Structure formats: C-alpha cells, structure tokens
Amino acid sequence: MSERTSARVVVVTSGKGGVGKTTSTAAIGAALARLGDKVVVVDFDVGLRNLDLVLGAERRVVFDLINVINGVAKLPQALIRDKRLENLYLLPASQTRDKDALTEAGVGKVIGELREKFDWIVCDSPAGIERGATLAMRHADTAIIVTNPEVSSVRDSDRIIGLLDAKTEKAERGECIDKHLLITRYHPWRAARGEMLSIDDVLEILSVPLLGIIPESEEVLRASNLGSPVTINAALSAPARAYFDATRRLKGEQIAMEIPSESRGLFTKLFGRKAA
Amino acid sequence: MKLFNLFRSGGTAPVARERLQILLAHERSARSEPDLLAVLREEILAVIGRHVAFEPDKVQIKLDRGKSVSTLAVDIEIPNGSRVGGIAPQYSRLTLDGGASSMNKQVA
C-alpha cells in the first residue's frame, strides 16, 4: 500500500432510486482496494440495506452502523472484511425501521474514526432527499452523482447537486464540494439513434465534470447475482473497465474518456433484446 | 417492431433535452427563492384576515409560471357579513388576479 495521505470521504448519491448507486459503490470500492488503497464502504440505507448483498457479505452482518452510533458495538466489531480483497471493508446499515437512530453527531463521530483507519470512505446514499441521504452526504469531501441518461434521473440529480452545494459541511464552511458525474446504464446504440439523452446533453444540463460512463451490461446483473462487484467478478468486461477508469480519475489520474460505442451485430440491432 | 422503428425518423432525445432545460431553469430559480407560493399565501391571507373572516380551506392561490410572464391568482370565498372590523364586505368572493407585472422580477 502506498503511504497514507489524508482520508477522503466520498458520497455516492443520485436522488432517484434504481440508477445504480449501490452497484457503483461496490464496484468503485472494490476497484480502489484492488489499486492498493484501504477502503471502507458504508451503507446509509437504514431499513433497506443492500450493499451487504451486492458484496456477498449478507450472512456475515452481526453489528451495523446504528449499533456503533448507539454504543452497542465498537467500530472494529461492526466492520466486515471482504473475503477476496483484504483492503476492502463494509460497514453495513441497520435493518431496523428506526431511521431516527441515525443522528448527525453519531454519524460525524463514526466518519471521524473511519478517517483514521482508511484511505477512502465511500458512503452509499439511500434514494430520496430525507435524513439518510442528507447524512450520507453531510461529511463528504467528494460526491459521485450517479445518473441515468433519462429525464427523471437527470432532474433528481440536479436537485441533489443543489443539496450538495447547500447542505454539506464543506458547503456550509463556504468551500465547494468536489462533484463528479457518473453516467450509468448507458446504451450506445440508443444514444446514437437519438432515443436516449446523449452524454453531451446530460453534461450540458447538469454542468458537473464527468467521472465515467458505465455501459448497460449483463455483467453488472451477473455480478449482483453472485454477490461480487463487477470489478472483481469480471474485471476485463466493459463495465468493469469503465469503473476502473472512473476510479483512477477519482484518484486524480488523467485518463482519456472513452464513450462506449456500438458493438452489436446487425441481428441484435434489428431484433435486440429489450433492456430491463 | 424494431424493424419498424428503424424507419421512423429522428429520436425523442431532443424533446427530453428541451423539456429538462426549461424545467430545471424554473426549479433552480425556485431553489434560491424557497417556496415563494407559501410565503405569498401566508402574507396575503394575513392582510385579508385583518379585515374579513374567512375559512382557510376556501382559499385558492395559483401561480402559473410562463416563459416570460407569470400570473398569480388568489381566490377567496368570504361568507357574507363576516367582517372583522371596519366596512362590511359587499361581495361574497374576493378575487385578486394578475399580479403578473410585480411577479416577473422574482420568478422569470
């Protein structure tokens, strides 16, 4: 591992549900760990946790974020170490319905402790703009806004960008939170035919720098099914390569942006599967 | 189905893009002006309430945002003989309409 610089707190957020926050948190968290950094991914979706499932750790959850906040468990007891990547840890959310258990002071204290142990703290935000979502972004240095090239997702992302600029600690100190756009579920052939908002359309509307473009792929679904992030499970697949590139950009490397292109045969063009 | 789509000219993305641009321009301006309608409602009702009694749920306030002009419509049902003080109202319904010129600066 490279020598420890100061930790970075990243929130993966979107406003809208189902755009790929949890999948992206898992994929980027695993990619950071594979690149040698020490990473914890934190699930903020109290009552509807899923990061444990996507990471294949659902049967190893004993204590969770709220147990740590309430003092029922110590932080090291709640952290689950990944079985494949020794640098990757998970802090699961609670399945309790009591969202009020997530307090601002409690979350701040846990994030502070995590900053001392890890290079990256990647917070998986719940959908919406309620308490869980605002607390997930509250202490972030950097935000990854996950957006699908589709009207409702773009609108919700715009709303979230407004919150990031107003309600985070960094914003309240008068600093600007570092924002990146991650476009997921991108269908190159649909964009080419003008059926889907293009990358340029989304960038122009949201005016946030682009971190990466993840093409729609069955590999992503396969990875979730198996409980193994796509960057571990199919590291050479198109979505995994896009996630690795995005991760390197997050680390500050300059990598040319590759817009996924159409690589489908005539048959699939004419009679292509219906995408989920 | 797909074969048929190939012959259809142009996609729907440009429409999506234009709708988003218009909508977000409004939503962004509304964000810096938090809930203008709620503020207007409260203040207008406070002023009217000083002179006549009315039921709060018999009040309709509508703000229509257009591209260059927005209109504000206030419709209040007032029971006859419900004055609080001063002159008895001659009307059963008070309608204030077309606050457009003063609204423009704030919402356009």
Tab-separated table of C-alpha atoms in Angstrom:
chain	number	residue	atom	x	y	z
A	1	MET	CA	0.000	0.000	0.000
A	2	SER	CA	1.163	3.464	-0.761
A	3	GLU	CA	1.892	5.732	2.171
A	4	ARG	CA	-1.188	7.119	3.844
A	5	THR	CA	-2.318	10.540	2.751
A	6	SER	CA	-5.382	12.096	4.320
A	7	ALA	CA	-8.559	10.095	4.011
A	8	ARG	CA	-11.218	11.047	1.512
A	9	VAL	CA	-14.911	10.740	2.222
A	10	VAL	CA	-16.923	10.098	-0.931
A	11	VAL	CA	-20.711	10.001	-1.146
A	12	VAL	CA	-22.380	8.071	-3.940
A	13	THR	CA	-25.734	9.725	-4.439
A	14	SER	CA	-28.471	10.321	-7.027
A	15	GLY	CA	-31.830	11.335	-5.620
A	16	LYS	CA	-33.613	8.793	-7.760
A	17	GLY	CA	-33.668	5.136	-6.818
A	18	GLY	CA	-32.578	2.275	-9.029
A	19	VAL	CA	-29.960	4.175	-11.002
A	20	GLY	CA	-27.014	2.129	-9.686
A	21	LYS	CA	-25.728	3.774	-6.504
A	22	THR	CA	-25.155	0.550	-4.585
A	23	THR	CA	-23.719	-1.264	-7.586
A	24	SER	CA	-21.387	1.655	-8.253
A	25	THR	CA	-20.355	1.954	-4.596
A	26	ALA	CA	-19.417	-1.727	-4.572
A	27	ALA	CA	-17.634	-1.585	-7.928
A	28	ILE	CA	-15.647	1.571	-7.147
A	29	GLY	CA	-14.895	0.474	-3.580
A	30	ALA	CA	-13.515	-2.845	-4.864
A	31	ALA	CA	-11.583	-1.077	-7.633
A	32	LEU	CA	-9.944	1.289	-5.123
A	33	ALA	CA	-8.986	-1.706	-2.979
A	34	ARG	CA	-7.561	-3.536	-5.988
A	35	LEU	CA	-5.491	-0.482	-6.792
A	36	GLY	CA	-3.930	-0.827	-3.349
A	37	ASP	CA	-5.821	1.607	-1.130
A	38	LYS	CA	-7.539	0.776	2.121
A	39	VAL	CA	-11.261	1.225	1.649
A	40	VAL	CA	-14.456	1.063	3.662
A	41	VAL	CA	-17.854	1.189	2.024
A	42	VAL	CA	-20.613	2.433	4.316
A	43	ASP	CA	-24.285	1.679	3.767
A	44	PHE	CA	-26.566	4.565	4.813
A	45	ASP	CA	-29.790	2.976	3.634
A	46	VAL	CA	-31.292	2.252	7.044
A	47	GLY	CA	-34.121	-0.248	6.792
A	48	LEU	CA	-33.341	-1.147	3.177
A	49	ARG	CA	-29.709	-2.161	3.227
A	50	ASN	CA	-28.347	-3.878	0.151
A	51	LEU	CA	-24.653	-3.124	-0.040
A	52	ASP	CA	-24.022	-6.268	2.053
A	53	LEU	CA	-25.909	-8.327	-0.524
A	54	VAL	CA	-24.143	-6.832	-3.537
A	55	LEU	CA	-20.806	-7.509	-1.833
A	56	GLY	CA	-21.757	-11.069	-0.872
A	57	ALA	CA	-21.450	-10.343	2.847
A	58	GLU	CA	-25.133	-10.598	3.781
A	59	ARG	CA	-24.603	-13.608	6.020
A	60	ARG	CA	-21.705	-12.070	7.898
A	61	VAL	CA	-23.513	-8.998	9.272
A	62	VAL	CA	-23.529	-9.012	13.079
A	63	PHE	CA	-23.374	-5.349	14.060
A	64	ASP	CA	-24.191	-2.294	11.978
A	65	LEU	CA	-23.743	1.467	11.717
A	66	ILE	CA	-26.549	2.218	14.175
A	67	ASN	CA	-25.172	-0.255	16.732
A	68	VAL	CA	-21.884	1.656	16.551
A	69	ILE	CA	-23.639	5.016	16.893
A	70	ASN	CA	-25.637	3.765	19.880
A	71	GLY	CA	-22.545	2.317	21.525
A	72	VAL	CA	-23.882	-1.249	21.349
A	73	ALA	CA	-20.806	-2.274	19.364
A	74	LYS	CA	-17.336	-0.890	18.793
A	75	LEU	CA	-16.455	0.146	15.241
A	76	PRO	CA	-13.986	-2.732	14.646
A	77	GLN	CA	-16.690	-5.219	15.650
A	78	ALA	CA	-19.069	-3.893	13.011
A	79	LEU	CA	-16.575	-3.719	10.144
A	80	ILE	CA	-16.719	-6.722	7.823
A	81	ARG	CA	-13.565	-7.531	5.908
A	82	ASP	CA	-14.046	-8.693	2.343
A	83	LYS	CA	-13.029	-12.314	1.744
A	84	ARG	CA	-11.480	-11.576	-1.644
A	85	LEU	CA	-9.806	-8.210	-1.081
A	86	GLU	CA	-8.037	-7.742	2.223
A	87	ASN	CA	-8.098	-3.923	1.838
A	88	LEU	CA	-11.871	-3.740	1.470
A	89	TYR	CA	-14.259	-3.408	4.398
A	90	LEU	CA	-18.008	-2.956	4.756
A	91	LEU	CA	-19.897	-1.074	7.431
A	92	PRO	CA	-23.469	-2.286	6.963
A	93	ALA	CA	-26.668	-0.338	7.567
A	94	SER	CA	-29.207	-1.450	10.090
A	95	GLN	CA	-32.357	-3.254	9.014
A	96	THR	CA	-34.276	-1.584	11.849
A	97	ARG	CA	-37.052	0.716	10.760
A	98	ASP	CA	-35.978	3.395	13.161
A	99	LYS	CA	-34.317	5.898	10.866
A	100	ASP	CA	-34.096	8.443	13.672
A	101	ALA	CA	-31.362	6.333	15.189
A	102	LEU	CA	-29.102	7.873	12.568
A	103	THR	CA	-28.018	11.089	14.277
A	104	GLU	CA	-25.823	13.792	12.858
A	105	ALA	CA	-23.433	13.729	15.813
A	106	GLY	CA	-23.281	9.932	15.746
A	107	VAL	CA	-22.533	9.780	12.028
A	108	GLY	CA	-19.899	12.516	12.408
A	109	LYS	CA	-18.144	10.559	15.129
A	110	VAL	CA	-18.104	7.317	13.125
A	111	ILE	CA	-16.807	9.081	9.993
A	112	GLY	CA	-14.094	10.695	12.132
A	113	GLU	CA	-12.982	7.292	13.425
A	114	LEU	CA	-13.037	5.814	9.918
A	115	ARG	CA	-10.869	8.660	8.626
A	116	GLU	CA	-8.093	7.467	10.913
A	117	LYS	CA	-8.196	3.896	9.645
A	118	PHE	CA	-8.881	4.177	5.922
A	119	ASP	CA	-7.749	5.942	2.744
A	120	TRP	CA	-11.266	6.019	1.332
A	121	ILE	CA	-14.659	6.107	2.999
A	122	VAL	CA	-17.287	5.512	0.346
A	123	CYS	CA	-20.814	6.275	1.560
A	124	ASP	CA	-23.704	4.630	-0.262
A	125	SER	CA	-26.615	7.063	-0.014
A	126	PRO	CA	-30.234	5.936	0.081
A	127	ALA	CA	-32.559	7.282	-2.614
A	128	GLY	CA	-34.567	10.386	-1.845
A	129	ILE	CA	-33.644	13.564	-0.020
A	130	GLU	CA	-34.580	12.536	3.514
A	131	ARG	CA	-32.420	12.127	6.574
A	132	GLY	CA	-30.402	9.119	5.386
A	133	ALA	CA	-29.468	10.849	2.140
A	134	THR	CA	-28.575	14.163	3.761
A	135	LEU	CA	-26.495	12.446	6.452
A	136	ALA	CA	-24.686	10.325	3.862
A	137	MET	CA	-23.551	13.488	2.057
A	138	ARG	CA	-23.087	15.588	5.182
A	139	HIS	CA	-19.364	14.898	5.800
A	140	ALA	CA	-18.304	14.183	2.234
A	141	ASP	CA	-15.264	15.761	0.602
A	142	THR	CA	-16.306	14.431	-2.782
A	143	ALA	CA	-19.620	13.447	-4.344
A	144	ILE	CA	-20.255	10.982	-7.127
A	145	ILE	CA	-23.636	11.716	-8.673
A	146	VAL	CA	-24.960	8.607	-10.374
A	147	THR	CA	-27.231	9.482	-13.282
A	148	ASN	CA	-29.004	7.528	-15.981
A	149	PRO	CA	-29.442	9.323	-19.313
A	150	GLU	CA	-33.161	9.645	-18.719
A	151	VAL	CA	-35.331	12.667	-17.768
A	152	SER	CA	-36.371	11.759	-14.222
A	153	SER	CA	-32.874	10.743	-13.201
A	154	VAL	CA	-31.328	13.934	-14.601
A	155	ARG	CA	-33.913	16.080	-12.846
A	156	ASP	CA	-33.309	14.358	-9.496
A	157	SER	CA	-29.555	14.663	-9.947
A	158	ASP	CA	-29.972	18.393	-10.416
A	159	ARG	CA	-31.869	18.549	-7.145
A	160	ILE	CA	-29.161	16.563	-5.368
A	161	ILE	CA	-26.479	18.868	-6.767
A	162	GLY	CA	-28.392	21.756	-5.176
A	163	LEU	CA	-28.355	19.948	-1.824
A	164	LEU	CA	-24.659	19.130	-2.108
A	165	ASP	CA	-23.938	22.810	-2.644
A	166	ALA	CA	-26.057	23.869	0.325
A	167	LYS	CA	-26.316	21.198	2.999
A	168	THR	CA	-22.900	19.585	3.291
A	169	GLU	CA	-20.383	20.575	5.955
A	170	LYS	CA	-17.984	21.643	3.249
A	171	ALA	CA	-20.600	23.899	1.631
A	172	GLU	CA	-21.507	25.413	4.990
A	173	ARG	CA	-17.840	26.259	5.560
A	174	GLY	CA	-18.009	28.176	2.291
A	175	GLU	CA	-15.960	25.608	0.400
A	176	CYS	CA	-17.091	23.885	-2.756
A	177	ILE	CA	-17.740	20.173	-2.556
A	178	ASP	CA	-15.907	18.238	-5.235
A	179	LYS	CA	-18.565	16.826	-7.587
A	180	HIS	CA	-18.328	14.168	-10.277
A	181	LEU	CA	-20.933	12.739	-12.587
A	182	LEU	CA	-21.077	9.002	-13.212
A	183	ILE	CA	-23.405	8.072	-16.045
A	184	THR	CA	-24.632	4.505	-15.714
A	185	ARG	CA	-26.848	2.212	-17.791
A	186	TYR	CA	-25.744	3.941	-20.956
A	187	HIS	CA	-26.960	2.358	-24.189
A	188	PRO	CA	-24.641	3.482	-27.007
A	189	TRP	CA	-26.978	2.440	-29.790
A	190	ARG	CA	-29.943	4.225	-28.263
A	191	ALA	CA	-27.962	7.419	-27.857
A	192	ALA	CA	-26.685	7.097	-31.430
A	193	ARG	CA	-30.245	6.882	-32.727
A	194	GLY	CA	-31.384	9.863	-30.688
A	195	GLU	CA	-33.622	7.725	-28.494
A	196	MET	CA	-31.690	8.454	-25.318
A	197	LEU	CA	-30.146	11.632	-23.979
A	198	SER	CA	-26.552	11.796	-25.128
A	199	ILE	CA	-23.568	12.241	-22.825
A	200	ASP	CA	-23.222	15.817	-24.083
A	201	ASP	CA	-26.887	16.545	-23.319
A	202	VAL	CA	-26.531	15.344	-19.729
A	203	LEU	CA	-23.254	17.187	-19.185
A	204	GLU	CA	-24.630	20.395	-20.617
A	205	ILE	CA	-27.741	20.244	-18.453
A	206	LEU	CA	-26.014	19.331	-15.188
A	207	SER	CA	-22.628	21.088	-15.689
A	208	VAL	CA	-20.723	18.678	-13.490
A	209	PRO	CA	-17.446	17.128	-14.685
A	210	LEU	CA	-17.726	13.578	-15.942
A	211	LEU	CA	-16.108	10.779	-13.932
A	212	GLY	CA	-17.082	7.926	-16.201
A	213	ILE	CA	-19.645	6.273	-18.417
A	214	ILE	CA	-20.750	2.782	-17.494
A	215	PRO	CA	-22.409	0.937	-20.361
A	216	GLU	CA	-25.517	-1.137	-19.714
A	217	SER	CA	-24.290	-4.689	-19.421
A	218	GLU	CA	-25.447	-8.101	-18.336
A	219	GLU	CA	-22.154	-8.425	-16.458
A	220	VAL	CA	-23.431	-5.925	-13.890
A	221	LEU	CA	-26.527	-8.014	-13.207
A	222	ARG	CA	-24.451	-11.186	-13.105
A	223	ALA	CA	-22.127	-9.611	-10.556
A	224	SER	CA	-25.046	-8.650	-8.280
A	225	ASN	CA	-26.488	-12.138	-8.581
A	226	LEU	CA	-23.201	-13.600	-7.410
A	227	GLY	CA	-22.563	-11.037	-4.685
A	228	SER	CA	-19.286	-9.994	-6.235
A	229	PRO	CA	-18.687	-6.463	-7.575
A	230	VAL	CA	-18.170	-6.384	-11.330
A	231	THR	CA	-14.644	-5.045	-10.807
A	232	ILE	CA	-13.799	-8.308	-9.023
A	233	ASN	CA	-16.086	-10.716	-10.808
A	234	ALA	CA	-15.447	-9.703	-14.440
A	235	ALA	CA	-12.559	-7.267	-14.240
A	236	LEU	CA	-11.975	-7.259	-18.000
A	237	SER	CA	-15.601	-6.669	-19.012
A	238	ALA	CA	-16.633	-3.316	-20.498
A	239	PRO	CA	-18.451	-2.060	-17.364
A	240	ALA	CA	-15.580	-3.132	-15.090
A	241	ARG	CA	-13.037	-1.337	-17.287
A	242	ALA	CA	-15.237	1.750	-17.206
A	243	TYR	CA	-15.417	1.509	-13.398
A	244	PHE	CA	-11.625	1.113	-13.130
A	245	ASP	CA	-11.098	4.174	-15.341
A	246	ALA	CA	-13.590	6.166	-13.251
A	247	THR	CA	-11.800	5.041	-10.081
A	248	ARG	CA	-8.427	6.155	-11.434
A	249	ARG	CA	-9.901	9.541	-12.317
A	250	LEU	CA	-11.265	9.751	-8.781
A	251	LYS	CA	-7.686	9.202	-7.574
A	252	GLY	CA	-6.614	12.115	-9.727
A	253	GLU	CA	-5.134	10.294	-12.711
A	254	GLN	CA	-5.667	11.766	-16.164
A	255	ILE	CA	-7.345	9.146	-18.294
A	256	ALA	CA	-8.940	9.807	-21.662
A	257	MET	CA	-12.718	9.408	-21.552
A	258	GLU	CA	-13.936	6.535	-23.627
A	259	ILE	CA	-17.520	6.797	-24.787
A	260	PRO	CA	-18.852	3.265	-25.105
A	261	SER	CA	-19.602	2.599	-28.740
A	262	GLU	CA	-21.961	0.367	-30.539
A	263	SER	CA	-20.544	-3.104	-30.908
A	264	ARG	CA	-23.656	-5.032	-31.763
A	265	GLY	CA	-24.218	-7.145	-34.801
A	266	LEU	CA	-26.894	-6.456	-37.376
A	267	PHE	CA	-29.132	-9.128	-35.907
A	268	THR	CA	-29.188	-7.618	-32.416
A	269	LYS	CA	-29.603	-4.161	-33.906
A	270	LEU	CA	-32.745	-5.270	-35.643
A	271	PHE	CA	-34.150	-7.650	-33.074
A	272	GLY	CA	-32.223	-6.619	-29.967
A	273	ARG	CA	-33.258	-7.719	-26.538
A	274	LYS	CA	-35.447	-5.464	-24.552
A	275	ALA	CA	-33.321	-3.957	-21.835
A	276	ALA	CA	-34.524	-4.235	-18.259
B	1	MET	CA	-41.313	-3.821	-34.066
B	2	LYS	CA	-37.604	-2.945	-34.044
B	3	LEU	CA	-37.508	-3.143	-37.813
B	4	PHE	CA	-40.340	-0.644	-37.967
B	5	ASN	CA	-38.547	1.711	-35.576
B	6	LEU	CA	-35.596	1.916	-37.930
B	7	PHE	CA	-37.708	3.738	-40.457
B	8	ARG	CA	-39.058	6.251	-38.003
B	9	SER	CA	-37.183	9.461	-38.460
B	10	GLY	CA	-35.450	11.118	-35.507
B	11	GLY	CA	-35.424	10.156	-31.854
B	12	THR	CA	-37.154	11.633	-28.844
B	13	ALA	CA	-33.938	12.665	-27.060
B	14	PRO	CA	-34.056	16.293	-28.309
B	15	VAL	CA	-37.543	16.663	-26.802
B	16	ALA	CA	-36.309	15.243	-23.497
B	17	ARG	CA	-33.397	17.623	-23.531
B	18	GLU	CA	-35.527	20.690	-24.190
B	19	ARG	CA	-38.126	19.781	-21.560
B	20	LEU	CA	-35.395	19.257	-18.984
B	21	GLN	CA	-33.709	22.543	-19.768
B	22	ILE	CA	-36.934	24.515	-19.296
B	23	LEU	CA	-37.974	22.634	-16.168
B	24	LEU	CA	-34.587	22.875	-14.477
B	25	ALA	CA	-34.292	26.585	-15.203
B	26	HIS	CA	-37.504	27.049	-13.206
B	27	GLU	CA	-36.566	24.653	-10.454
B	28	ARG	CA	-33.166	26.244	-9.984
B	29	SER	CA	-34.646	29.718	-9.630
B	30	ALA	CA	-37.266	28.368	-7.230
B	31	ARG	CA	-34.488	26.829	-5.133
B	32	SER	CA	-32.908	30.169	-4.388
B	33	GLU	CA	-36.376	31.604	-3.709
B	34	PRO	CA	-37.622	28.976	-1.272
B	35	ASP	CA	-41.299	28.189	-1.684
B	36	LEU	CA	-42.415	31.570	-2.973
B	37	LEU	CA	-46.018	30.419	-3.154
B	38	ALA	CA	-46.139	29.504	0.546
B	39	VAL	CA	-44.702	32.875	1.541
B	40	LEU	CA	-47.154	34.770	-0.674
B	41	ARG	CA	-50.076	32.735	0.613
B	42	GLU	CA	-49.224	33.404	4.219
B	43	GLU	CA	-48.713	37.129	3.780
B	44	ILE	CA	-51.748	37.736	1.574
B	45	LEU	CA	-54.009	35.832	3.957
B	46	ALA	CA	-52.638	37.739	6.921
B	47	VAL	CA	-53.516	41.053	5.281
B	48	ILE	CA	-57.033	39.969	4.250
B	49	GLY	CA	-57.608	38.294	7.596
B	50	ARG	CA	-57.189	41.644	9.299
B	51	HIS	CA	-60.364	42.912	7.615
B	52	VAL	CA	-62.629	39.937	6.940
B	53	ALA	CA	-63.084	36.478	8.418
B	54	PHE	CA	-62.814	33.564	6.011
B	55	GLU	CA	-62.216	29.860	6.101
B	56	PRO	CA	-58.620	28.972	5.323
B	57	ASP	CA	-59.576	25.985	3.162
B	58	LYS	CA	-61.835	28.160	0.979
B	59	VAL	CA	-58.754	29.881	-0.377
B	60	GLN	CA	-57.065	29.069	-3.653
B	61	ILE	CA	-53.774	30.557	-4.648
B	62	LYS	CA	-52.332	29.659	-8.023
B	63	LEU	CA	-49.041	30.652	-9.517
B	64	ASP	CA	-48.668	29.956	-13.229
B	65	ARG	CA	-45.135	30.167	-14.468
B	66	GLY	CA	-44.846	31.009	-18.112
B	67	LYS	CA	-41.772	31.567	-20.206
B	68	SER	CA	-41.770	35.353	-19.982
B	69	VAL	CA	-44.805	36.193	-17.833
B	70	SER	CA	-46.110	34.508	-14.718
B	71	THR	CA	-49.542	35.057	-13.193
B	72	LEU	CA	-50.694	34.919	-9.624
B	73	ALA	CA	-54.382	34.200	-8.939
B	74	VAL	CA	-55.902	34.458	-5.488
B	75	ASP	CA	-59.463	33.263	-4.960
B	76	ILE	CA	-61.009	33.564	-1.503
B	77	GLU	CA	-64.552	32.695	-0.530
B	78	ILE	CA	-65.872	35.030	2.148
B	79	PRO	CA	-69.166	34.362	3.947
B	80	ASN	CA	-71.409	37.439	3.809
B	81	GLY	CA	-71.399	39.578	6.909
B	82	SER	CA	-68.120	38.259	8.152
B	83	ARG	CA	-66.290	41.486	8.665
B	84	VAL	CA	-63.742	41.662	11.415
B	85	GLY	CA	-63.933	45.426	11.743
B	86	GLY	CA	-64.417	48.428	9.518
B	87	ILE	CA	-66.598	48.241	6.393
B	88	ALA	CA	-68.888	45.274	5.773
B	89	PRO	CA	-67.886	43.468	2.578
B	90	GLN	CA	-70.260	43.921	-0.369
B	91	TYR	CA	-69.048	40.767	-2.002
B	92	SER	CA	-69.048	37.076	-1.279
B	93	ARG	CA	-65.921	36.296	-3.221
B	94	LEU	CA	-62.720	38.176	-3.409
B	95	THR	CA	-60.553	37.612	-6.401
B	96	LEU	CA	-57.217	39.185	-6.903
B	97	ASP	CA	-55.819	38.383	-10.278
B	98	GLY	CA	-52.918	39.270	-12.468
B	99	GLY	CA	-50.102	40.086	-10.115
B	100	ALA	CA	-48.057	39.347	-13.180
B	101	SER	CA	-46.129	42.553	-13.523
B	102	SER	CA	-44.847	42.509	-9.979
B	103	MET	CA	-44.164	38.779	-10.089
B	104	ASN	CA	-41.993	38.785	-13.149
B	105	LYS	CA	-38.906	40.019	-11.480
B	106	GLN	CA	-38.976	37.231	-8.970
B	107	VAL	CA	-39.868	34.199	-10.979
B	108	ALA	CA	-38.877	34.861	-14.585
